[in-house]
PDB file of C-alpha atoms and ligand atoms in Angstrom:
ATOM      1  CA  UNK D   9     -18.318 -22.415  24.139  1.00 81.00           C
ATOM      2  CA  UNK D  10     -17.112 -20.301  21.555  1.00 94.00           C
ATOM      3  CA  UNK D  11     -17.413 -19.240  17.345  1.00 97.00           C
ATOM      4  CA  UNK D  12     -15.090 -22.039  16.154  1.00 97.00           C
ATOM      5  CA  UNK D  13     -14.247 -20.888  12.453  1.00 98.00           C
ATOM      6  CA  UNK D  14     -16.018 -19.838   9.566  1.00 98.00           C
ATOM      7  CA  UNK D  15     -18.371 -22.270   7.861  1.00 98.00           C
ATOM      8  CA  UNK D  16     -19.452 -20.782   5.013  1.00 98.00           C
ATOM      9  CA  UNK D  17     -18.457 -17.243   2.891  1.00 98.00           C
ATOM     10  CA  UNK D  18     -21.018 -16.154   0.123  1.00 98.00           C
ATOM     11  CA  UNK D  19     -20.423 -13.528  -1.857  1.00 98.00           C
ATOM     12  CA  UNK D  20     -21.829 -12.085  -5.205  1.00 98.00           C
ATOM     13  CA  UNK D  21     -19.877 -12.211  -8.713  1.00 98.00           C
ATOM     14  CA  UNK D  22     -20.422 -10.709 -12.156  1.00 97.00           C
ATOM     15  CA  UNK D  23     -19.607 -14.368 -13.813  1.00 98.00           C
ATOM     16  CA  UNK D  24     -20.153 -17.711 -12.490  1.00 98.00           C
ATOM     17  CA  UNK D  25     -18.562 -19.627 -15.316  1.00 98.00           C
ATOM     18  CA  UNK D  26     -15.408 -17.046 -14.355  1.00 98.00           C
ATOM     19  CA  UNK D  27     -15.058 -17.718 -11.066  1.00 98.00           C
ATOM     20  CA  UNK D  28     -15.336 -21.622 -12.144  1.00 98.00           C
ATOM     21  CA  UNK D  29     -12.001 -21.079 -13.794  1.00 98.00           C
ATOM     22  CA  UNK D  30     -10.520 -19.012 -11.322  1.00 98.00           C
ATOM     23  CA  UNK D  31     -11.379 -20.905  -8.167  1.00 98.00           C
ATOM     24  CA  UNK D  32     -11.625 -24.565  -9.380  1.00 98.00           C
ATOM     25  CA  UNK D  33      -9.786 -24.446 -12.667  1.00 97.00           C
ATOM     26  CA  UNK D  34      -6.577 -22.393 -10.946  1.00 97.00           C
ATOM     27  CA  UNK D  35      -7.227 -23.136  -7.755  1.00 98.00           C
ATOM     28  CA  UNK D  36      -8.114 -26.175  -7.633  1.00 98.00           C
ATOM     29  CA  UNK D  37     -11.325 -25.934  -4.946  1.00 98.00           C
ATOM     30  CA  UNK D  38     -13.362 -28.760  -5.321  1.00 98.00           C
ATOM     31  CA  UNK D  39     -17.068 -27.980  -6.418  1.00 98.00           C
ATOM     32  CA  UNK D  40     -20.209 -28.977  -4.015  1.00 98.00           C
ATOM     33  CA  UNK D  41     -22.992 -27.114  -6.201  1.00 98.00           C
ATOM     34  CA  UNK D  42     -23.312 -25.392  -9.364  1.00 98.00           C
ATOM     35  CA  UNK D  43     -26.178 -23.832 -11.235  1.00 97.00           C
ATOM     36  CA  UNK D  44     -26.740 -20.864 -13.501  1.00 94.00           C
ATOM     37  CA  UNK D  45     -26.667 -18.575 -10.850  1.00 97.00           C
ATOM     38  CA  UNK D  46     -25.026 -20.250  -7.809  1.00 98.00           C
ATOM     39  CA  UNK D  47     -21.547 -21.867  -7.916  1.00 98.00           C
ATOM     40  CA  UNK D  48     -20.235 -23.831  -4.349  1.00 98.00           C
ATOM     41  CA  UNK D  49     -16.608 -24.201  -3.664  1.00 98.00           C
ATOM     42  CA  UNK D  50     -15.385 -26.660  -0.651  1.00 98.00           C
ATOM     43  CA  UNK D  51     -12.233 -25.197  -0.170  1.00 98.00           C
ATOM     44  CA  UNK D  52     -11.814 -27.196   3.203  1.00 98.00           C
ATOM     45  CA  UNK D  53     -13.783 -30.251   4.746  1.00 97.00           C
ATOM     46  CA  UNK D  54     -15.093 -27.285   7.478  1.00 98.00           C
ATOM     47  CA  UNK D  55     -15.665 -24.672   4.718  1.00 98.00           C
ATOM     48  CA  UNK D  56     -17.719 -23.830   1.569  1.00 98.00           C
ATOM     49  CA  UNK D  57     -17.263 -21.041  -0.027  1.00 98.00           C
ATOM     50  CA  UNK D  58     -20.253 -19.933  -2.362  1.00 98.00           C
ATOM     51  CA  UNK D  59     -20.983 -17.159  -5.482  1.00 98.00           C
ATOM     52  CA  UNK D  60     -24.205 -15.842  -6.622  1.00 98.00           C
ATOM     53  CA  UNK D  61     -24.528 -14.309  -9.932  1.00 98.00           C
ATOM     54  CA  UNK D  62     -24.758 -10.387  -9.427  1.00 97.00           C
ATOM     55  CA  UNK D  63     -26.669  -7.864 -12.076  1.00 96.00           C
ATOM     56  CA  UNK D  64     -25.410  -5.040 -10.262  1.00 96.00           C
ATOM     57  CA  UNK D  65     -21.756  -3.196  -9.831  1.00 96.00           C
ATOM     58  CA  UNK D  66     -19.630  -5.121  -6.486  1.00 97.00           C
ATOM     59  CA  UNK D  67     -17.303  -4.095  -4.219  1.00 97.00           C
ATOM     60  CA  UNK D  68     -14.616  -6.401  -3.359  1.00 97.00           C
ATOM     61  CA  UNK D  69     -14.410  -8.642  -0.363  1.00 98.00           C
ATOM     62  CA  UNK D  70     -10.911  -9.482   1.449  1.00 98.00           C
ATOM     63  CA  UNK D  71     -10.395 -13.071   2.635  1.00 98.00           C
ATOM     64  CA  UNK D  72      -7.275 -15.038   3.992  1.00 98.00           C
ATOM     65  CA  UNK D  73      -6.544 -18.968   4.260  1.00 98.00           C
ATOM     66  CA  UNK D  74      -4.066 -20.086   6.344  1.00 98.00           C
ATOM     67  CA  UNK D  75      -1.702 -22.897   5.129  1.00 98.00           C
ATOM     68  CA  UNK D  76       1.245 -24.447   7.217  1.00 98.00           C
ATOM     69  CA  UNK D  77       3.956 -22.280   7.552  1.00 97.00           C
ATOM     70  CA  UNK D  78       6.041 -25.476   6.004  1.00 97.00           C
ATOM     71  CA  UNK D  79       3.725 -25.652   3.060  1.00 98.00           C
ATOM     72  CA  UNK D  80       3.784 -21.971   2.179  1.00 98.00           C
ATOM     73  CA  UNK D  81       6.274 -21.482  -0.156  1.00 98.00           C
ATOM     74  CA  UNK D  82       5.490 -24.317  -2.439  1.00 98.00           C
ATOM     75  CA  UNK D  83       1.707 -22.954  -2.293  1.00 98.00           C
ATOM     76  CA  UNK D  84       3.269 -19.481  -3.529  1.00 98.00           C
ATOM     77  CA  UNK D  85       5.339 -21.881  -6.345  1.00 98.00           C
ATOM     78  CA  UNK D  86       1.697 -23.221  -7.269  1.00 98.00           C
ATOM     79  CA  UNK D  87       0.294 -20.041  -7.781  1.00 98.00           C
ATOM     80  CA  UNK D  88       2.941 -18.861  -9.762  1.00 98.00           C
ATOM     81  CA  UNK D  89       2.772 -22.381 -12.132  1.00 97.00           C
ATOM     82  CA  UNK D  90      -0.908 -21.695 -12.311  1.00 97.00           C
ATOM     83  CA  UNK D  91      -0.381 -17.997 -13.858  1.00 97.00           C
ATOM     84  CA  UNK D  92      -1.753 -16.475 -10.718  1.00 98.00           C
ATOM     85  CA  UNK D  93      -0.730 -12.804 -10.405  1.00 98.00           C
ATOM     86  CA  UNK D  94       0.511 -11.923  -7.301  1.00 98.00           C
ATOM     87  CA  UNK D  95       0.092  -8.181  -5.975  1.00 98.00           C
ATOM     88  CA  UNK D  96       3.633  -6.526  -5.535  1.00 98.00           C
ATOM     89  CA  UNK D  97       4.061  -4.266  -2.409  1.00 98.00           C
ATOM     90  CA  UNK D  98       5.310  -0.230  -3.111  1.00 97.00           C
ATOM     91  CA  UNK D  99       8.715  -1.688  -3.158  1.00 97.00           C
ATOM     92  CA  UNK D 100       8.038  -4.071  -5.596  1.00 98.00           C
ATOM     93  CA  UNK D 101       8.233  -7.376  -3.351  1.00 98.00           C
ATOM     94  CA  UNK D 102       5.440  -9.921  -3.382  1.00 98.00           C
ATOM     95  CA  UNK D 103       6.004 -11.983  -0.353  1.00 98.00           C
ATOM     96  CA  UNK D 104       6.084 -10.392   2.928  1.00 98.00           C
ATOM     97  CA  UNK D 105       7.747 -11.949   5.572  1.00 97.00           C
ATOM     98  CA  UNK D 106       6.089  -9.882   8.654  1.00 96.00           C
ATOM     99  CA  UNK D 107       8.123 -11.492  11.824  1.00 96.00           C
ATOM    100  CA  UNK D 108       5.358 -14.106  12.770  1.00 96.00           C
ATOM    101  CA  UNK D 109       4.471 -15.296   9.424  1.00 97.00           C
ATOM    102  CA  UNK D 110       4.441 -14.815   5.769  1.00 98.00           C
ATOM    103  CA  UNK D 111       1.679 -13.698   3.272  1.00 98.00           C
ATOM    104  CA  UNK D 112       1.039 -13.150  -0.315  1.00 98.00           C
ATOM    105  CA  UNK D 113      -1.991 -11.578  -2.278  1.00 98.00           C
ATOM    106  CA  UNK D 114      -3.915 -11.712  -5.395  1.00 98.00           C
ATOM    107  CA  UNK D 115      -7.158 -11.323  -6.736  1.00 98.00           C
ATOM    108  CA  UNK D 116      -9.810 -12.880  -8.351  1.00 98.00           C
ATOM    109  CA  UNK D 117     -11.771 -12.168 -11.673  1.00 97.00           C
ATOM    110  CA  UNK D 118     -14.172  -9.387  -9.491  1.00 97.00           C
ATOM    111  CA  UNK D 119     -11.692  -7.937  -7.914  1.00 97.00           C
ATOM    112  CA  UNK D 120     -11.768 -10.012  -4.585  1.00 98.00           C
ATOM    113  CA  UNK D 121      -9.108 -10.103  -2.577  1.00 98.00           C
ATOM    114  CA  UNK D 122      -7.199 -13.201  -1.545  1.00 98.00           C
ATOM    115  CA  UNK D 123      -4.303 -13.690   0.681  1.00 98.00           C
ATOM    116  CA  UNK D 124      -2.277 -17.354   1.597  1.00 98.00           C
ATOM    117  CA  UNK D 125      -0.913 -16.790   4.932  1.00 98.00           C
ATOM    118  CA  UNK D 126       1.339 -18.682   7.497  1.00 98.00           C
ATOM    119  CA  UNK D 127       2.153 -18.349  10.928  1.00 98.00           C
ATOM    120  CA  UNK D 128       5.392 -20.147  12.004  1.00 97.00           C
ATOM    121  CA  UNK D 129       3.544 -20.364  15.760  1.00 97.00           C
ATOM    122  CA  UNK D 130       0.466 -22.761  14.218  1.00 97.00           C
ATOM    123  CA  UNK D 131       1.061 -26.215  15.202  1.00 97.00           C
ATOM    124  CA  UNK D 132       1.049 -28.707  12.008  1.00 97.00           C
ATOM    125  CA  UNK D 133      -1.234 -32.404  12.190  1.00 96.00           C
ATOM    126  CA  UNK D 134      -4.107 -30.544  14.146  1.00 97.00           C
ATOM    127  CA  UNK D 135      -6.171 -29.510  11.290  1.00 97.00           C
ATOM    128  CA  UNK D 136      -6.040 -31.746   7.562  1.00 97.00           C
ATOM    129  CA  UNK D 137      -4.259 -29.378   4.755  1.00 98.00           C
ATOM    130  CA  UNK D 138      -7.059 -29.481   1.748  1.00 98.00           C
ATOM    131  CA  UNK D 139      -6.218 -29.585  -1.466  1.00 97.00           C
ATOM    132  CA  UNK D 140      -3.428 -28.412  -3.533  1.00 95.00           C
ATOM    133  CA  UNK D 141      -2.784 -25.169  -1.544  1.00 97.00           C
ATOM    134  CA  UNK D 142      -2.642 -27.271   1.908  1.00 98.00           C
ATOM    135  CA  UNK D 143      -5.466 -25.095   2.845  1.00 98.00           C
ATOM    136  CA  UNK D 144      -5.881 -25.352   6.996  1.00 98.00           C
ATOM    137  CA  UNK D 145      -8.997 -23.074   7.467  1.00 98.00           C
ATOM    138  CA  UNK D 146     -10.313 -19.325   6.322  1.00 98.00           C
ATOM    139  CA  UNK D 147      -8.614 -17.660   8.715  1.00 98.00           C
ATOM    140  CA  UNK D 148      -9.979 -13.556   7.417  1.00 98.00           C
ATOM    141  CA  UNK D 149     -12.900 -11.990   5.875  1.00 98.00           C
ATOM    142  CA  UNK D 150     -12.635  -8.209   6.280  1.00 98.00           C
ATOM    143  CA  UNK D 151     -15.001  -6.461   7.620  1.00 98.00           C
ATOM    144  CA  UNK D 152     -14.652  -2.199   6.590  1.00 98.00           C
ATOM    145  CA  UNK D 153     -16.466  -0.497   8.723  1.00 98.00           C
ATOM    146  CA  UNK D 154     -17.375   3.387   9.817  1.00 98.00           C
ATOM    147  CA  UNK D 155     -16.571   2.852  13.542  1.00 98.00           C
ATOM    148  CA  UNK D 156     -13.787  -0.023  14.613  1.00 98.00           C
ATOM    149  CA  UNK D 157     -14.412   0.756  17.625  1.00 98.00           C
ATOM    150  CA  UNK D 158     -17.784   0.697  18.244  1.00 98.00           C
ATOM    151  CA  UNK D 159     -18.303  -2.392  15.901  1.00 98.00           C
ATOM    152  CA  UNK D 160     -15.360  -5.071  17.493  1.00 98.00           C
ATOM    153  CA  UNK D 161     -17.280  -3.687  21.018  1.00 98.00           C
ATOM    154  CA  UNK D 162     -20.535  -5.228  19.857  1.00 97.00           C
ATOM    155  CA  UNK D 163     -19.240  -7.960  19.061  1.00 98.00           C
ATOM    156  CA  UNK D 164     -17.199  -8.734  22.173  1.00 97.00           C
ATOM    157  CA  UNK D 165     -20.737  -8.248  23.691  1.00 97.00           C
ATOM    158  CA  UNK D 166     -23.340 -10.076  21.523  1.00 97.00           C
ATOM    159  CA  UNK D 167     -20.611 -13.073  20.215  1.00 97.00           C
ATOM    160  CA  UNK D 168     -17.903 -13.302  22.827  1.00 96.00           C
ATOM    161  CA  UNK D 169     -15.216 -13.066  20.510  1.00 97.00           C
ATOM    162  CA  UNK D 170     -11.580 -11.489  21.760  1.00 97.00           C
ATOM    163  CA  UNK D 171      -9.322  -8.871  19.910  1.00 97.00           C
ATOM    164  CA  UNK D 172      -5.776  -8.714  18.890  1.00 96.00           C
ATOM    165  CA  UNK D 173      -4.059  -5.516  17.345  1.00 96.00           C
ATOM    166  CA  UNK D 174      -6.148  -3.119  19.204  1.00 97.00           C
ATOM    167  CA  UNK D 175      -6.076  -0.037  17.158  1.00 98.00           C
ATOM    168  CA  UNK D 176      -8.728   2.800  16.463  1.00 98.00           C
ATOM    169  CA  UNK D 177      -8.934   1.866  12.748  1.00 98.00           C
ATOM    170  CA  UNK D 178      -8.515  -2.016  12.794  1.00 98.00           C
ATOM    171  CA  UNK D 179      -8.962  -4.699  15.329  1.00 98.00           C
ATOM    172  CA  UNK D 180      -9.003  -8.077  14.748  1.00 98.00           C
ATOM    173  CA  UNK D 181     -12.118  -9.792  16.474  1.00 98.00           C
ATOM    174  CA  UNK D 182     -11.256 -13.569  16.751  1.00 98.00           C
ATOM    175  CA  UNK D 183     -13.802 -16.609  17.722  1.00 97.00           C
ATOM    176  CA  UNK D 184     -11.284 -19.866  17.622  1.00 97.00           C
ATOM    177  CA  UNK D 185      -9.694 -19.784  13.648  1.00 98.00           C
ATOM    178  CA  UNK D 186     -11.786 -17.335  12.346  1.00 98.00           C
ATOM    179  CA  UNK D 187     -10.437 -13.771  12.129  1.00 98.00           C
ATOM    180  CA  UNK D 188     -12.966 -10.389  11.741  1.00 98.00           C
ATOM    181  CA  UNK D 189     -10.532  -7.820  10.279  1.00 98.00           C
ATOM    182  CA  UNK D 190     -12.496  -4.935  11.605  1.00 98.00           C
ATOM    183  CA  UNK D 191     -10.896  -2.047   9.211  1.00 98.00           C
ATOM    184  CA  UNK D 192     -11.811   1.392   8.485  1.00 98.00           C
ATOM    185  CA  UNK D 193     -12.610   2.727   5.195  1.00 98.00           C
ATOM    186  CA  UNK D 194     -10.407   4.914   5.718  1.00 97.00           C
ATOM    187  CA  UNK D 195      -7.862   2.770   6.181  1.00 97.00           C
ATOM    188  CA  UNK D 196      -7.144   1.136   2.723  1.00 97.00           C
ATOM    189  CA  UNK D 197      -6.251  -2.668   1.797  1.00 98.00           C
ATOM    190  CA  UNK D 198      -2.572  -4.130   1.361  1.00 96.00           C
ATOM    191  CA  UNK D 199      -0.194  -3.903  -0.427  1.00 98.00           C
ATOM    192  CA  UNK D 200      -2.560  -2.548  -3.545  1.00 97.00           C
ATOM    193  CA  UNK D 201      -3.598   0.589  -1.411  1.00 97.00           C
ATOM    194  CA  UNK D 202      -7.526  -0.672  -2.489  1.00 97.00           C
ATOM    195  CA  UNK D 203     -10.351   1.636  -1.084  1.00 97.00           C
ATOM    196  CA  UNK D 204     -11.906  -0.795   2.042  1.00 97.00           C
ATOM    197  CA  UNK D 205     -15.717  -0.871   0.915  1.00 97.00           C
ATOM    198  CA  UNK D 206     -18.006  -2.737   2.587  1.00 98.00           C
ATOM    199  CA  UNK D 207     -18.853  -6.142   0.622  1.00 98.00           C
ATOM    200  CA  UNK D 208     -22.279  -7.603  -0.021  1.00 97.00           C
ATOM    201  CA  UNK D 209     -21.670 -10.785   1.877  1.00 98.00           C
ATOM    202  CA  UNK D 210     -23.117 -13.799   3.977  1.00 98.00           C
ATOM    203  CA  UNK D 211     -20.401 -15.054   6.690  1.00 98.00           C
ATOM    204  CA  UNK D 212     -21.430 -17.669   8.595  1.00 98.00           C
ATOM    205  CA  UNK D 213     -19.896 -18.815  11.647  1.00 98.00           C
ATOM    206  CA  UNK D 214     -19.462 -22.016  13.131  1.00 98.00           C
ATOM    207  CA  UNK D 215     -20.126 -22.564  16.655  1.00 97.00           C
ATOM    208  CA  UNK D 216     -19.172 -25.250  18.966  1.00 94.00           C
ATOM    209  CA  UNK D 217     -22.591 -25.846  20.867  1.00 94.00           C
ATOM    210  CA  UNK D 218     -26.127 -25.025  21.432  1.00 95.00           C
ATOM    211  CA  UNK D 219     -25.492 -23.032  24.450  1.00 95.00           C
ATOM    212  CA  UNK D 220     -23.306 -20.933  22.734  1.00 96.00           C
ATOM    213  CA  UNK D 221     -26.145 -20.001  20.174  1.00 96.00           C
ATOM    214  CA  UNK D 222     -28.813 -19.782  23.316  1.00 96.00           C
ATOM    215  CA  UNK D 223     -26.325 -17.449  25.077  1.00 96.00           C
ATOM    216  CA  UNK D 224     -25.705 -15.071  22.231  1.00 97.00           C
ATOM    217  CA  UNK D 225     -29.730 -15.242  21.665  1.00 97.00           C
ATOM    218  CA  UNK D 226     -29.949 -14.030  25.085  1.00 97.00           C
ATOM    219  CA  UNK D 227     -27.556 -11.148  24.621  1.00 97.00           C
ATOM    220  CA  UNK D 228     -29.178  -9.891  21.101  1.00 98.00           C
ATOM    221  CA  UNK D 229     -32.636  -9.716  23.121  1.00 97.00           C
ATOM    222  CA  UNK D 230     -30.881  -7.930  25.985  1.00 97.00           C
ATOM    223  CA  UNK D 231     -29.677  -5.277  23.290  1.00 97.00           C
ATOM    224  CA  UNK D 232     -33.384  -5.471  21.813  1.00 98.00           C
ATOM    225  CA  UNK D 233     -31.630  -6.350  18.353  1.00 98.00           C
ATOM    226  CA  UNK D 234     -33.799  -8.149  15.797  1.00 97.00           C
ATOM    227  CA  UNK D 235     -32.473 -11.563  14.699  1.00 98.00           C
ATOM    228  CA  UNK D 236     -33.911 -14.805  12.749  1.00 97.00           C
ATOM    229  CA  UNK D 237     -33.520 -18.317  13.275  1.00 94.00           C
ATOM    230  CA  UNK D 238     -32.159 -20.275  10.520  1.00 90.00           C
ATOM    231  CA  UNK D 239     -33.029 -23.451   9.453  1.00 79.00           C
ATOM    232  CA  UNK D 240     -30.398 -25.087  10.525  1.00 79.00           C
ATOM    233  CA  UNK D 241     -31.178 -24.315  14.174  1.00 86.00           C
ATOM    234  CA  UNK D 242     -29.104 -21.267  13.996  1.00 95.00           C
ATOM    235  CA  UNK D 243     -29.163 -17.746  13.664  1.00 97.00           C
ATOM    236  CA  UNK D 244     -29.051 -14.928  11.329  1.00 97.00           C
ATOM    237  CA  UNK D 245     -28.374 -11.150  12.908  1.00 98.00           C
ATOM    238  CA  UNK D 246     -27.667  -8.468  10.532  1.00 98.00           C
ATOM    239  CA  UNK D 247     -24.521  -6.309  12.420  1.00 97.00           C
ATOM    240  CA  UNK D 248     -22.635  -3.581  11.672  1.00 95.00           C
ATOM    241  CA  UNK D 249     -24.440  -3.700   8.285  1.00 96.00           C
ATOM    242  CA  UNK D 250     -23.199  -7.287   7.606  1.00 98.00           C
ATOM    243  CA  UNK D 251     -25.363 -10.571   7.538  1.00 98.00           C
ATOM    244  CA  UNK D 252     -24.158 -12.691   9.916  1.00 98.00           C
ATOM    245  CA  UNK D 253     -25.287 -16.241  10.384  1.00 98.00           C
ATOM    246  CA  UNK D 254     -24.177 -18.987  13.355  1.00 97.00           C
ATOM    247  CA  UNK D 255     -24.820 -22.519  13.195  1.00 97.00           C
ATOM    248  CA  UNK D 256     -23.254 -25.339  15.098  1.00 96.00           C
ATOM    249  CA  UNK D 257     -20.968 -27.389  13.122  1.00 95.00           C
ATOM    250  CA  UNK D 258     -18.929 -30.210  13.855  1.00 92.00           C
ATOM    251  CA  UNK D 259     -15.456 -28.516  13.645  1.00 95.00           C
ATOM    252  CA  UNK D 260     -12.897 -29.586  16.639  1.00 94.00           C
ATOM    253  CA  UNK D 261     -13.682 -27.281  19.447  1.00 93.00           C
ATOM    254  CA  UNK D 262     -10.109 -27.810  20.964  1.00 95.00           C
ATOM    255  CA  UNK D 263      -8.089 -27.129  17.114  1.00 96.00           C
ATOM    256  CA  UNK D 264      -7.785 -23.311  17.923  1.00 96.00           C
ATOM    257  CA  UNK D 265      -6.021 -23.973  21.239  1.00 95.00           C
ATOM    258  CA  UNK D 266      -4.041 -27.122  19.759  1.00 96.00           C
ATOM    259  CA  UNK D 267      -3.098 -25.001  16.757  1.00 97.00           C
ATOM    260  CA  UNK D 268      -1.395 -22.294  19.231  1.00 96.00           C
ATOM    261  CA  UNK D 269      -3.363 -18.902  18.465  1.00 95.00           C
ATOM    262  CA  UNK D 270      -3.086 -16.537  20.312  1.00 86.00           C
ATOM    263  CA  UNK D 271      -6.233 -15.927  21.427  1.00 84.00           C
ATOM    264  CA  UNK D 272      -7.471 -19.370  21.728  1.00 80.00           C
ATOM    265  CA  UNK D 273      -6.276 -20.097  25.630  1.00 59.00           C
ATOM    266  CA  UNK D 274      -8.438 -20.940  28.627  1.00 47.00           C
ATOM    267  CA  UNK D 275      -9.902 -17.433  30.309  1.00 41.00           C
ATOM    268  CA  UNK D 276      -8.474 -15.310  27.379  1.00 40.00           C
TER     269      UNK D 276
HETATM  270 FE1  LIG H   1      -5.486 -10.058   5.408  1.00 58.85          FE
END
């Protein structure tokens, strides 16, 4: 019983028909929904990603898909043929090959920041690559925050997520594939050195049962902290300043132990 991945990412934009051309016209992410003010990206079968026209100034969000660690370089060579600019590091490198992995970052036409990443420890023919990046899931959205520390303990309390790079200015708090980057503001973005601001954002998280969503009810009332249900049968908490939503979705409950994270054994 556990947050499985992330279901859906909404976040605000000062152009619809520009982030049509970024994210399905360079991308390549298949459209769900599009309107005047709404545009819907299904980046993965598990995932939509979603943009709402904005009439006001945004900060940038952070996210990160994971592709196979065999199909990142040729999704770097398809950025590249698709005029994609990626961010260079202080020394001038763009790929950055950090011992477990490799990553590489750009941005979109508000500023957002993306990031491909591979891990050469996540197991291939668990989870379908989608689409012309080989897309396996969103594994990041970032999270700045005032307090790290007070934030990821929270949520190891209300959501029964676990942490990995325990530090007093980042953290990240992990339920199955999805990553929290927990990061202070103080503590800026790589490799562009960009000021971490909070983004105005909807995450929702996918959850792999009922209980799970009746047990984390439980512990919000414990904590006498407000929440809604949703539709859906879910629920919508605002935390930490950020609108949270969990629904159950039909997303493997084994893939995060099957794919080899870290954090995804029995009794971690
Ligand atoms: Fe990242």
């Amino acid at each position: 019983m556990m947050i499985t991945h992330y279901s859906k990412l909404e976040l605000y934009t000062v152009s619809v028909a520009g982030v049509k051309q970024f994210y399905h016209d360079q991308l390549g992410f298949p459209i769900v929904h599009e309107s005047e003010s709404e545009i819907v990206f299904q980046p993965t079968v598990h995932f939509t990603l979603s943009f709402w026209q904005a009439a006001e100034a945004l900060t940038p969000a952070h996210l990160a898909f994971e592709v196979a660690h065999s199909a990142f370089d040729q999704a770097v060579d398809r950025l590249r043929e698709r005029g994609v600019t990626l961010l260079k590091w202080p020394d001038g490198r763009t790929i950055d090959d950090f011992g477990t992995g490799q990553n590489v970052y750009f941005r979109d036409g508000d500023g957002h920041l993306l990031e491909i990443i591979s891990h050469t420890y996540v197991q291939e023919g668990v989870l379908p690559p989608s689409g012309e990046f080989g897309i396996l899931y969103l594994r990041e959205v970032g999270f700045p925050v005032d307090d790290v520390i007070a934030f990821r303990e929270r949520l190891v309390q209300l959501l029964a997520v676990k942490l990995d790079k325990v530090y007093d200015n980042f953290t990240f708090a992990i339920g199955g594939t999805a990553h929290a980057v927990l990061a202070s503001k103080e503590r800026k973005w790589f490799p562009i050195g960009m000021t971490a601001l909070p983004p105005k954002m909807h995450v929702t998280f996918g959850v792999s049962s009922a209980d799970f969503l009746a047990q984390v009810r439980t512990a919000l009332e414990a904590k006498e902290i407000r929440y809604k249900k949703a539709e859906n049968g879910g629920l919508h908490v605002t935390l930490g300043g950020y609108s949270l939503g969990m629904q159950v979705a039909s997303f493997p409950e084994e893939a995060p132990a099957l794919l080899g994270l870290p954090c995804s054994g029995k009794g971690m």
